[in-house]
Amino acid sequence: MKYITLFIVSSALVVFAGNLVNAADILPDPAQLTSLFQGKTVTITNGRPADKRGGPDQPVNVYFSEMGILEYLNDEGESNYRKWTVSEDGLFCVSRNFKRREQAMTCGTIVGDDSGEYRLYKSSDIKVKGGQVVGMKKKEMLLIFSNFVTGKKL
């Protein structure tokens, strides 16, 4: 019985810890986010399982210009464009369509870690308490940004 209880408690801790952010996570301020992406090509992968919509199925390289435009190549090798911005309160936003006058934006909070990866979460209620980032779960993760390279390298 002691081993069964230990197994259940251990399993519960693993599941609970897997849904939280790591203690090494950082919450960049708006200026840090802007300089992190401006003028860089970044690899983006989907943070959700492949059966859920909301991000690329395969990693894609995206160039974030200093003028607030991002560029990526579609499956046919043609350039696609969208707008990107960082709000005053630190939300990272990307337009869903470049050509429409009234832009619908997908926004979220970006959290980084010491590995150089940054994750976009749909939650905007993310804060730093006691030196740790709190307020989100893995299921809210939309995209993962990695391989930040200066310049346009699509």
PDB file of N, CA, C and O in Angstrom, residues 9 11 21 26 34 51 60 76 81 92 95 98-100 102 105 111 117 144:
ATOM      1  N   VAL A   9       1.274   9.723  -5.537  1.00  0.00           N
ATOM      2  CA  VAL A   9       1.759  11.062  -5.191  1.00  0.00           C
ATOM      3  C   VAL A   9       2.834  11.512  -6.172  1.00  0.00           C
ATOM      4  O   VAL A   9       2.809  12.642  -6.656  1.00  0.00           O
ATOM      5  N   SER A  11       3.262  10.524  -9.297  1.00  0.00           N
ATOM      6  CA  SER A  11       2.624  10.776 -10.589  1.00  0.00           C
ATOM      7  C   SER A  11       1.903  12.105 -10.590  1.00  0.00           C
ATOM      8  O   SER A  11       1.965  12.871 -11.556  1.00  0.00           O
ATOM      9  N   VAL A  21       5.296  26.571 -15.392  1.00  0.00           N
ATOM     10  CA  VAL A  21       6.476  27.145 -16.015  1.00  0.00           C
ATOM     11  C   VAL A  21       7.690  26.810 -15.155  1.00  0.00           C
ATOM     12  O   VAL A  21       7.587  26.686 -13.943  1.00  0.00           O
ATOM     13  N   ILE A  26      11.881  33.474 -17.786  1.00  0.00           N
ATOM     14  CA  ILE A  26      11.940  34.925 -17.671  1.00  0.00           C
ATOM     15  C   ILE A  26      10.784  35.546 -18.453  1.00  0.00           C
ATOM     16  O   ILE A  26      10.310  34.977 -19.431  1.00  0.00           O
ATOM     17  N   THR A  34      11.003  43.610 -28.181  1.00  0.00           N
ATOM     18  CA  THR A  34      11.182  44.278 -29.468  1.00  0.00           C
ATOM     19  C   THR A  34      12.593  44.052 -29.991  1.00  0.00           C
ATOM     20  O   THR A  34      12.784  43.667 -31.151  1.00  0.00           O
ATOM     21  N   ASP A  51      -2.798  17.914 -34.134  1.00  0.00           N
ATOM     22  CA  ASP A  51      -4.209  17.826 -34.469  1.00  0.00           C
ATOM     23  C   ASP A  51      -4.988  19.088 -34.103  1.00  0.00           C
ATOM     24  O   ASP A  51      -6.150  19.225 -34.451  1.00  0.00           O
ATOM     25  N   VAL A  60       9.074  26.633 -39.228  1.00  0.00           N
ATOM     26  CA  VAL A  60       9.144  27.597 -40.324  1.00  0.00           C
ATOM     27  C   VAL A  60      10.034  28.763 -39.887  1.00  0.00           C
ATOM     28  O   VAL A  60      10.007  29.166 -38.728  1.00  0.00           O
ATOM     29  N   GLU A  76       4.711  26.799 -51.372  1.00  0.00           N
ATOM     30  CA  GLU A  76       5.104  26.978 -52.776  1.00  0.00           C
ATOM     31  C   GLU A  76       6.347  27.846 -52.917  1.00  0.00           C
ATOM     32  O   GLU A  76       6.784  28.138 -54.024  1.00  0.00           O
ATOM     33  N   TYR A  81       3.278  37.822 -45.837  1.00  0.00           N
ATOM     34  CA  TYR A  81       3.585  38.900 -44.913  1.00  0.00           C
ATOM     35  C   TYR A  81       2.468  39.066 -43.888  1.00  0.00           C
ATOM     36  O   TYR A  81       1.302  38.841 -44.192  1.00  0.00           O
ATOM     37  N   PHE A  92       2.753  40.283 -27.164  1.00  0.00           N
ATOM     38  CA  PHE A  92       3.311  40.086 -28.497  1.00  0.00           C
ATOM     39  C   PHE A  92       2.140  39.771 -29.414  1.00  0.00           C
ATOM     40  O   PHE A  92       1.391  38.829 -29.166  1.00  0.00           O
ATOM     41  N   SER A  95      -0.685  39.929 -36.793  1.00  0.00           N
ATOM     42  CA  SER A  95      -1.946  40.034 -37.529  1.00  0.00           C
ATOM     43  C   SER A  95      -2.276  38.702 -38.173  1.00  0.00           C
ATOM     44  O   SER A  95      -1.394  37.941 -38.545  1.00  0.00           O
ATOM     45  N   PHE A  98      -2.601  40.304 -43.630  1.00  0.00           N
ATOM     46  CA  PHE A  98      -1.846  41.529 -43.877  1.00  0.00           C
ATOM     47  C   PHE A  98      -2.647  42.573 -44.647  1.00  0.00           C
ATOM     48  O   PHE A  98      -2.483  43.758 -44.443  1.00  0.00           O
ATOM     49  N   LYS A  99      -3.545  42.158 -45.529  1.00  0.00           N
ATOM     50  CA  LYS A  99      -4.177  43.076 -46.467  1.00  0.00           C
ATOM     51  C   LYS A  99      -5.429  43.765 -45.937  1.00  0.00           C
ATOM     52  O   LYS A  99      -5.804  44.806 -46.443  1.00  0.00           O
ATOM     53  N   ARG A 100      -6.099  43.215 -44.948  1.00  0.00           N
ATOM     54  CA  ARG A 100      -7.346  43.799 -44.462  1.00  0.00           C
ATOM     55  C   ARG A 100      -7.089  45.093 -43.707  1.00  0.00           C
ATOM     56  O   ARG A 100      -6.097  45.239 -43.017  1.00  0.00           O
ATOM     57  N   GLU A 102      -9.041  46.501 -41.194  1.00  0.00           N
ATOM     58  CA  GLU A 102      -9.214  46.281 -39.769  1.00  0.00           C
ATOM     59  C   GLU A 102      -8.535  44.965 -39.418  1.00  0.00           C
ATOM     60  O   GLU A 102      -9.031  43.898 -39.746  1.00  0.00           O
ATOM     61  N   MET A 105      -5.824  40.598 -34.603  1.00  0.00           N
ATOM     62  CA  MET A 105      -4.505  40.230 -34.109  1.00  0.00           C
ATOM     63  C   MET A 105      -4.610  39.038 -33.160  1.00  0.00           C
ATOM     64  O   MET A 105      -5.565  38.926 -32.402  1.00  0.00           O
ATOM     65  N   VAL A 111       7.385  34.051 -22.943  1.00  0.00           N
ATOM     66  CA  VAL A 111       8.201  33.681 -21.796  1.00  0.00           C
ATOM     67  C   VAL A 111       9.434  32.967 -22.332  1.00  0.00           C
ATOM     68  O   VAL A 111       9.325  32.114 -23.206  1.00  0.00           O
ATOM     69  N   GLU A 117      15.169  29.464 -25.964  1.00  0.00           N
ATOM     70  CA  GLU A 117      13.839  29.317 -26.541  1.00  0.00           C
ATOM     71  C   GLU A 117      12.877  30.271 -25.847  1.00  0.00           C
ATOM     72  O   GLU A 117      13.002  30.555 -24.661  1.00  0.00           O
ATOM     73  N   ILE A 144       6.514  28.149 -30.282  1.00  0.00           N
ATOM     74  CA  ILE A 144       7.850  28.147 -29.703  1.00  0.00           C
ATOM     75  C   ILE A 144       8.786  28.843 -30.688  1.00  0.00           C
ATOM     76  O   ILE A 144       8.805  28.512 -31.873  1.00  0.00           O
TER      77      ILE A 144
END
